Short mmCIF file of C-alpha atoms in Angstrom, two decimals:
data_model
loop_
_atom_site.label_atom_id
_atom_site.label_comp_id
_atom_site.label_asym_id
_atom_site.label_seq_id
_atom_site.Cartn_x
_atom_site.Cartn_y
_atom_site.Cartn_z
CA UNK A 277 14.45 -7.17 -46.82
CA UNK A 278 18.13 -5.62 -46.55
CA UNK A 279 17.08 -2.70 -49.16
CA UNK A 280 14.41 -2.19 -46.33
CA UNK A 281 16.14 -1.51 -43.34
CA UNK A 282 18.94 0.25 -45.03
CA UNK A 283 16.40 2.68 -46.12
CA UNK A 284 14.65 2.75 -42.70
CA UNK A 285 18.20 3.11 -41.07
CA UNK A 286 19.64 5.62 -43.88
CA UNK A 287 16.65 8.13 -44.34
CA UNK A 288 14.10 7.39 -41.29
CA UNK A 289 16.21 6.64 -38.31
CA UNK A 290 15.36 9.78 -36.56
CA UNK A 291 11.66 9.42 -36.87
CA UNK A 292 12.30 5.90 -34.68
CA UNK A 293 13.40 7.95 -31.89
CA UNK A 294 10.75 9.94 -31.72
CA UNK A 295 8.37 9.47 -27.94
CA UNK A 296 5.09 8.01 -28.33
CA UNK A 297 3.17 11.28 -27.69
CA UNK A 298 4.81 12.84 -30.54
CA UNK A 299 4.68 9.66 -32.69
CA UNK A 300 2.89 10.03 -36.28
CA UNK A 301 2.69 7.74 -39.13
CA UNK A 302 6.27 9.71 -41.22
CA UNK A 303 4.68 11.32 -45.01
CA UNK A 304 8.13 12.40 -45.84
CA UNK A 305 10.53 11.28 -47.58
CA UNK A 306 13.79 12.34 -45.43
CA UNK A 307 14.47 12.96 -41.84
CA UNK A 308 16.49 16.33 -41.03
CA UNK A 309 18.78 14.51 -38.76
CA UNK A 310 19.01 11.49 -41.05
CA UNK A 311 22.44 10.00 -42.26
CA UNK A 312 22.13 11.03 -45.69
CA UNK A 313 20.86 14.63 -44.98
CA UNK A 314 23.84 15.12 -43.14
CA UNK A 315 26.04 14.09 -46.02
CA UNK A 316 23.66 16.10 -48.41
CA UNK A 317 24.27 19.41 -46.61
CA UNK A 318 27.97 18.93 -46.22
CA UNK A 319 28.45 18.24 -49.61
CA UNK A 320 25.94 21.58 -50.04
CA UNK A 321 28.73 23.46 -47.79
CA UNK A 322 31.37 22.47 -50.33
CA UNK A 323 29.52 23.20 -53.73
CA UNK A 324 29.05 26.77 -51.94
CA UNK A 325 32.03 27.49 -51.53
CA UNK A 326 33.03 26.85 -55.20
CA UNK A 327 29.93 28.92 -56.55
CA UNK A 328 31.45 31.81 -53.99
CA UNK A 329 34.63 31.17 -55.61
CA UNK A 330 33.97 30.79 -59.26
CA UNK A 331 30.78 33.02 -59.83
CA UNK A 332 32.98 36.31 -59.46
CA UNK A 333 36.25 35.23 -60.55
CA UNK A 334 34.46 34.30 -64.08
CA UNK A 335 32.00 37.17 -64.69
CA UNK A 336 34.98 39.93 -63.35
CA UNK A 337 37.64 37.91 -65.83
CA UNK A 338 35.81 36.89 -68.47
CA UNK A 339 36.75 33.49 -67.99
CA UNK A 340 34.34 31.23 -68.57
CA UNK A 341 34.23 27.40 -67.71
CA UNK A 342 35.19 25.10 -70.57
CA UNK A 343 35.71 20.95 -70.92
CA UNK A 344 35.65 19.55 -67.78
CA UNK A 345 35.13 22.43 -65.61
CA UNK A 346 31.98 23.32 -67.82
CA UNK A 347 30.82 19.76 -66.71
CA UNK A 348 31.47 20.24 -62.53
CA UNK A 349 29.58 23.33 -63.13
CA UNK A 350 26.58 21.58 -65.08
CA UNK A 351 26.76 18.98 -62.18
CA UNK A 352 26.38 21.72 -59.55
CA UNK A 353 23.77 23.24 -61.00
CA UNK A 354 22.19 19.77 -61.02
CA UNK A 355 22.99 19.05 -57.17
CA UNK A 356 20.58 22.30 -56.59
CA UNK A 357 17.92 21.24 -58.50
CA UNK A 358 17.84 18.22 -56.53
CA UNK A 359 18.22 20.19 -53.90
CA UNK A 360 15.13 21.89 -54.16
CA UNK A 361 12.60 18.41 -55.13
CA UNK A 362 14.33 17.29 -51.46
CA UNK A 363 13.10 20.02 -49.75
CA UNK A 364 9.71 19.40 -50.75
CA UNK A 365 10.09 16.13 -48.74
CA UNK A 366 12.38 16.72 -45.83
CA UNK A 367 10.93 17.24 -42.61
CA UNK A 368 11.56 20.02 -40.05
CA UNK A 369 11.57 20.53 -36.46
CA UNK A 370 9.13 23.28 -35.15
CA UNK A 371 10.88 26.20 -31.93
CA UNK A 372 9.52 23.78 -29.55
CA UNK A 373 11.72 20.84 -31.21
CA UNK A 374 8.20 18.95 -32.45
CA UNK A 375 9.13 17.13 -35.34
CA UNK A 376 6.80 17.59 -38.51
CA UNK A 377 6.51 15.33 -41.04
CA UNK A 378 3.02 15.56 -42.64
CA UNK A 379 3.79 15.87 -46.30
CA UNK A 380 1.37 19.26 -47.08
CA UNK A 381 2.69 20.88 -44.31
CA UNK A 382 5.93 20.84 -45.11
CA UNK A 383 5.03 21.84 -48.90
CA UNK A 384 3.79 24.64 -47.98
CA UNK A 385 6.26 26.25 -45.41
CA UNK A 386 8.89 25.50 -47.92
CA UNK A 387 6.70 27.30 -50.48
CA UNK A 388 6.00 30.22 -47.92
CA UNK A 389 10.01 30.11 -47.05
CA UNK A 390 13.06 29.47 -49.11
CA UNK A 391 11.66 28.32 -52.50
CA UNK A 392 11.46 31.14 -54.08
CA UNK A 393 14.76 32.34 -53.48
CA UNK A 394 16.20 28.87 -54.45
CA UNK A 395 14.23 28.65 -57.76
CA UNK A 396 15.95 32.47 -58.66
CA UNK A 397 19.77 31.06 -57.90
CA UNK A 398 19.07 27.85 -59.64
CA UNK A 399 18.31 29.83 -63.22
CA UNK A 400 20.60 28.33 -66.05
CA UNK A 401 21.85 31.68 -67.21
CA UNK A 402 24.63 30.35 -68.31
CA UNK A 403 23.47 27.97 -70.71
CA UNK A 404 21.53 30.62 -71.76
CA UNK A 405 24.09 32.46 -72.79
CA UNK A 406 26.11 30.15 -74.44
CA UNK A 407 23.22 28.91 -76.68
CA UNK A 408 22.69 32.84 -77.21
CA UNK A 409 26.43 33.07 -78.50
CA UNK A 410 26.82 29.78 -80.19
CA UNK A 411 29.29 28.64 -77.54
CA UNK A 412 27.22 25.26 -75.46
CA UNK A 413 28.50 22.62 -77.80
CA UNK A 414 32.08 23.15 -78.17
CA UNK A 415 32.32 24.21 -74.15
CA UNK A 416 32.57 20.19 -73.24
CA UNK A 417 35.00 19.30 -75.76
CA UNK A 418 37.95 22.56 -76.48
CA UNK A 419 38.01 26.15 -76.29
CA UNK A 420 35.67 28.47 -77.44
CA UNK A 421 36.21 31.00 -80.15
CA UNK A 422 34.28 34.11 -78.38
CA UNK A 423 34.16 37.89 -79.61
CA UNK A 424 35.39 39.54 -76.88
CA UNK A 425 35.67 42.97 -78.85
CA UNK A 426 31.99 42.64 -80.40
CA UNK A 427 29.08 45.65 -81.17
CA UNK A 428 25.64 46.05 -81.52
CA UNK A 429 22.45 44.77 -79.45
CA UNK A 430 23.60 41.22 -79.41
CA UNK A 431 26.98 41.95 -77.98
CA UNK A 432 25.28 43.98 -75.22
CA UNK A 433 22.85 41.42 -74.51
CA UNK A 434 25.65 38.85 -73.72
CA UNK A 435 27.09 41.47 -71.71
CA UNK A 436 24.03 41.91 -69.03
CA UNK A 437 23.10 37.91 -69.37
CA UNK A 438 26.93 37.60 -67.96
CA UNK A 439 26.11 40.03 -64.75
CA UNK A 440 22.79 37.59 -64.69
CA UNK A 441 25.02 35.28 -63.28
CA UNK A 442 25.81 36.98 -60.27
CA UNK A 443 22.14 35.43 -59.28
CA UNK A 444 23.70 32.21 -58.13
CA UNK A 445 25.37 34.24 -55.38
CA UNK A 446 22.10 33.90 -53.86
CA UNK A 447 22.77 30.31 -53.08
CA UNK A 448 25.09 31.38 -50.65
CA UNK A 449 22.35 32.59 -48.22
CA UNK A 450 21.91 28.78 -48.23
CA UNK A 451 24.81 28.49 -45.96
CA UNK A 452 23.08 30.73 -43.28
CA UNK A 453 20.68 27.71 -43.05
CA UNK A 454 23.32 25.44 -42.78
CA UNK A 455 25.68 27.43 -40.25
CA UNK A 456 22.04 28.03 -37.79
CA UNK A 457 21.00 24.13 -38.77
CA UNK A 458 24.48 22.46 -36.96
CA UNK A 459 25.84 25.86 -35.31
CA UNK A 460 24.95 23.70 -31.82
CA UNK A 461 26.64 20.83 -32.90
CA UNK A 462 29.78 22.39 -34.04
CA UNK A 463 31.82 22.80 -30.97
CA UNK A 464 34.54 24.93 -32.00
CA UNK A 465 31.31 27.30 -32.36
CA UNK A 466 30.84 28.48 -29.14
CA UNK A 467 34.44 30.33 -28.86
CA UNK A 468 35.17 31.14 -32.11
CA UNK A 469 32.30 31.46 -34.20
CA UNK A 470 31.67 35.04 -33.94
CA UNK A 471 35.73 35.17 -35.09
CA UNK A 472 35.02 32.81 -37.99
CA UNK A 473 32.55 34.83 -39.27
CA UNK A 474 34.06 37.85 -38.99
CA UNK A 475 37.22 36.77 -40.91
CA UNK A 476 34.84 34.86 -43.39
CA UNK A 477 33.14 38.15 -44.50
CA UNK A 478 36.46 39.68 -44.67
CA UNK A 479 37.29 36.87 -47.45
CA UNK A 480 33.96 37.40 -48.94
CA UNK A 481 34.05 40.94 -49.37
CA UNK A 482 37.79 41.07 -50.29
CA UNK A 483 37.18 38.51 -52.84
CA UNK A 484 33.85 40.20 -54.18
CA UNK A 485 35.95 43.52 -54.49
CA UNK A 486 39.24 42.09 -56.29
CA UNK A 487 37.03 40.60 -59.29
CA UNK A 488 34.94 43.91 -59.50
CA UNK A 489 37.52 46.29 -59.62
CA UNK A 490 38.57 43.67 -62.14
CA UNK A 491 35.69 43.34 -64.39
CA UNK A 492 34.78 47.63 -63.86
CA UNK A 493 39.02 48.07 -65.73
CA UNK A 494 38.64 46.50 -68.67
CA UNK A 495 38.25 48.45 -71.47
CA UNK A 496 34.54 48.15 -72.35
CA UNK A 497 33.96 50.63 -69.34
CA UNK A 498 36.45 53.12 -71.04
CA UNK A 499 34.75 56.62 -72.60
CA UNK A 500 36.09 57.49 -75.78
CA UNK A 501 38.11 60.15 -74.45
CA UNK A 502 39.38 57.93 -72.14
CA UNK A 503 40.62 55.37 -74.82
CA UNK A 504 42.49 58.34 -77.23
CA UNK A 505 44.72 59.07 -73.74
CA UNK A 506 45.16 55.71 -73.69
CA UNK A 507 45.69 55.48 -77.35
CA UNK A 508 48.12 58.64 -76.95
CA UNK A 509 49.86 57.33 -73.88
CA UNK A 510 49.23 60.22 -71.78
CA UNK A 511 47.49 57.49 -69.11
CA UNK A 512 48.35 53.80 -68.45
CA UNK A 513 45.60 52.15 -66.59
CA UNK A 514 46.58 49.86 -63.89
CA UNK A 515 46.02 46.63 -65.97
CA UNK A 516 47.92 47.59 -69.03
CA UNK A 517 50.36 48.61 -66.37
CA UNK A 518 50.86 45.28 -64.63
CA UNK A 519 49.78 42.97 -67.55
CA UNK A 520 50.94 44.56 -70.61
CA UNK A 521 48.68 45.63 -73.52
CA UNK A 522 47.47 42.12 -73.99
CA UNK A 523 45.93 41.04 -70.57
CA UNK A 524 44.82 37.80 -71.37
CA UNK A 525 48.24 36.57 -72.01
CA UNK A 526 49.47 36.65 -68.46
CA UNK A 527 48.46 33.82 -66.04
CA UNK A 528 44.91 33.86 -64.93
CA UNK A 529 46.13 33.13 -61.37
CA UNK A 530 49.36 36.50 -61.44
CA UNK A 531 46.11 38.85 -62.56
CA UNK A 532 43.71 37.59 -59.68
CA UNK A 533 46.58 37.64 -57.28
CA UNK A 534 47.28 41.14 -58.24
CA UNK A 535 43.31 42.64 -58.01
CA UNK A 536 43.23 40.80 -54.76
CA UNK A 537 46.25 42.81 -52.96
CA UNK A 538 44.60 45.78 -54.46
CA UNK A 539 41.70 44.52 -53.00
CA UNK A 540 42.65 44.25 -49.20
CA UNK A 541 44.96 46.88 -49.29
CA UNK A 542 42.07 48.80 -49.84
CA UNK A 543 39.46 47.43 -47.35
CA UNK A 544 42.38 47.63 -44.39
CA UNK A 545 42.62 51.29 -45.54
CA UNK A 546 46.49 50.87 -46.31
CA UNK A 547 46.56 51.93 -49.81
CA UNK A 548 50.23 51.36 -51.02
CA UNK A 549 49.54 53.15 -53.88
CA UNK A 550 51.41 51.11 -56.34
CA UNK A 551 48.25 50.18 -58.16
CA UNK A 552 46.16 53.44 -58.76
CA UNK A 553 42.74 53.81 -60.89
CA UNK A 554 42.87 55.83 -63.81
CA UNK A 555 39.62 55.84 -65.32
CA UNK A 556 36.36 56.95 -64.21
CA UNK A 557 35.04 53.30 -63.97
CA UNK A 558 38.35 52.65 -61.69
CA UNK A 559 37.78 55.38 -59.33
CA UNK A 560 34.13 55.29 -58.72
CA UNK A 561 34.79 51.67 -57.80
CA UNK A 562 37.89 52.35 -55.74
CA UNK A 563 35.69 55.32 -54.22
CA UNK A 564 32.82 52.67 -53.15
CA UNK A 565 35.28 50.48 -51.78
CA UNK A 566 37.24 53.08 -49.72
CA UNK A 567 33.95 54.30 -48.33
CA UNK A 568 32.35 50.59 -47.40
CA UNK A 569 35.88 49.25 -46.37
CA UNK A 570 36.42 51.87 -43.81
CA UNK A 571 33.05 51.01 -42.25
CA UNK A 572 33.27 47.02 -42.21
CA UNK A 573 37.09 46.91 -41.68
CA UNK A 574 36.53 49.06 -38.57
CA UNK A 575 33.76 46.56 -37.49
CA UNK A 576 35.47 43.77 -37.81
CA UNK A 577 38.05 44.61 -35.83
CA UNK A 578 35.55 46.08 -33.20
CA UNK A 579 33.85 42.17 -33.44
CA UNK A 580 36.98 40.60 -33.14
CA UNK A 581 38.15 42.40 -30.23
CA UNK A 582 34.79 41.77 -28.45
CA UNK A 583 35.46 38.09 -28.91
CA UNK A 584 39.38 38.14 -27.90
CA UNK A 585 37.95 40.27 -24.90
CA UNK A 586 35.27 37.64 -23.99
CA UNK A 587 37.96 34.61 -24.50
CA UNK A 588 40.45 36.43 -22.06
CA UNK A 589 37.19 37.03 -19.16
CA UNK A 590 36.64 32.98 -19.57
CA UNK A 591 39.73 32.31 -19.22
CA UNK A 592 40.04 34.71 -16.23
CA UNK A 593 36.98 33.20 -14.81
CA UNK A 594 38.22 29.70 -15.03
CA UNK A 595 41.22 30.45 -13.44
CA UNK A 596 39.09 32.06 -10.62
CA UNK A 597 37.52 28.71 -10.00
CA UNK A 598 40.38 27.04 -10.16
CA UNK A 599 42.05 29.20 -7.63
CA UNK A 600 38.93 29.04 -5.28
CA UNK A 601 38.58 24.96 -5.69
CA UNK A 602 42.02 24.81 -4.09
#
């Protein structure tokens, strides 16, 4: 009997507010605006932001997850999948805010809707690979042994399963859901959310732009010529510049760090010019970068101007009342 009205409480409590001309018999499993949904989605917000996080940083590195942080990922991977047999049994709230519940219905507008996209992010590519290169069992219990200098069709497989990975990114258009779901019960929104989501893509983009021009210096994007100037000295490419001739034995964290100031230095259109591409792969990225930075730098600060500018004619307004009250 307690079991029962937790449950009733937990997962339908919303459908008991519902008026009596709106009142069906609930097919679902879970409310929208239940107790645990909420919990659900903010733990979804979370997760997100450590697949935006850790999806680059590992593919542009090369630095895959191992031991316990191969077993957070495996978890996440799991939240999503549960993610997805929820959404076959959540309810939703139709423009006019009629809530439907009727099992089919819902089946099928999440079929028509997000499913798709959900069932591409959740692939296991990375299990994939690992099973590909021998790798899955020892990743839960010590390091790898990996060829990192290896030839021939199975080496370049690896290679383009790794970029395969860059399909969990689409998870993140999950938090557009979740941002329109609670953006009127956020109250901070109202003000600042066109300012938070400026600066938010600025992360985003800055971040998505250190681990590329990352990932396009190592040296499997070298031409031969390219490596016998190396070879010869007659150019040092920004990494073996900064890291040495032996990347990997500097601190994971110094060698982000660094491709990030590159990074924003870039986008801002600042360009100190301490760390300069050298090789073809270098300076077509740097080239895409200088070219798409100019345009969203300049309209982010356009955005955020229109916001400051909006915040300073409420204020002025206010004080207008306040001044006419008296």
């Amino acid at each position: 009997e307690y079991m029962g009205h937790f449950l009733s409480v937990y997962f339908f409590s919303p459908y008991m507010a519902i008026d009596e001309a709106e009142s069906v018999e609930p097919q679902c499993l879970l409310s929208p605006e239940a107790s645990f949904r909420k919990v659900w989605d903010l733990l979804q917000a979370v997760v997100l932001g450590l697949v935006f996080v850790s999806v680059p940083y590992r593919i542009g590195f090369d630095s895959p997850a191992e031991r316990q942080w191969y077993v957070l990922e495996l978890l996440i991977d799991l939240y999503f999948y549960v993610d997805i047999v929820l959404n076959f049994c959540t309810g939703f709230r139709l423009p006019d805010g009629t809530l439907v519940t009727d099992a089919s219905v819902i089946r099928k507008q999440y079929l028509r809707g997000w499913f798709v996209l959900d069932v591409l992010s959740s692939i296991p590519v990375d299990v994939a690979e690992r099973v590909a290169n021998g790798t899955f069992a020892c990743s839960f219990t010590t390091n790898c042994a990996r060829d990192t200098a290896g030839s021939g069709q199975i080496f370049r497989l690896l290679k383009v399963l790794r970029l395969f990975r860059l399909v969990k990114l689409l998870r993140l258009v999950r938090m557009s859901r979740l941002w329109a779901k609670y953006e009127d019960q956020l109250t901070f929104v109202e003000r600042f959310g066109p300012l938070v989501k400026q600066l938010g893509a600025l992360f985003v983009i800055g971040h998505l732009t250190a681990c590329s021009f990352y990932y396009f210096s190592t040296e499997q994007f070298r031409t031969a010529e390219e490596r016998r100037l190396v070879a010869e000295g007659r150019i040092v490419p920004w990494v073996e510049g900064n890291f040495g001739t032996n990347p990997t034995a500097v601190s994971p964290v110094y060698r982000y760090c660094t491709s990030l100031y590159w990074s924003f230095t870039s986008l801002t259109t600042v360009g100190y010019g301490d760390i300069s591409p050298t090789t073809n792969a270098e300076r077509l990225c740097a080239l895409f970068v200088m070219v798409f930075g100019s345009f969203f730098f300049g309209f982010v600060v356009a955005s955020c101007a229109g916001v400051l500018a909006a915040m300073s004619r409420s204020r002025r307004a206010h004080g207008e009342r306040v001044d006419n009250a008296r």
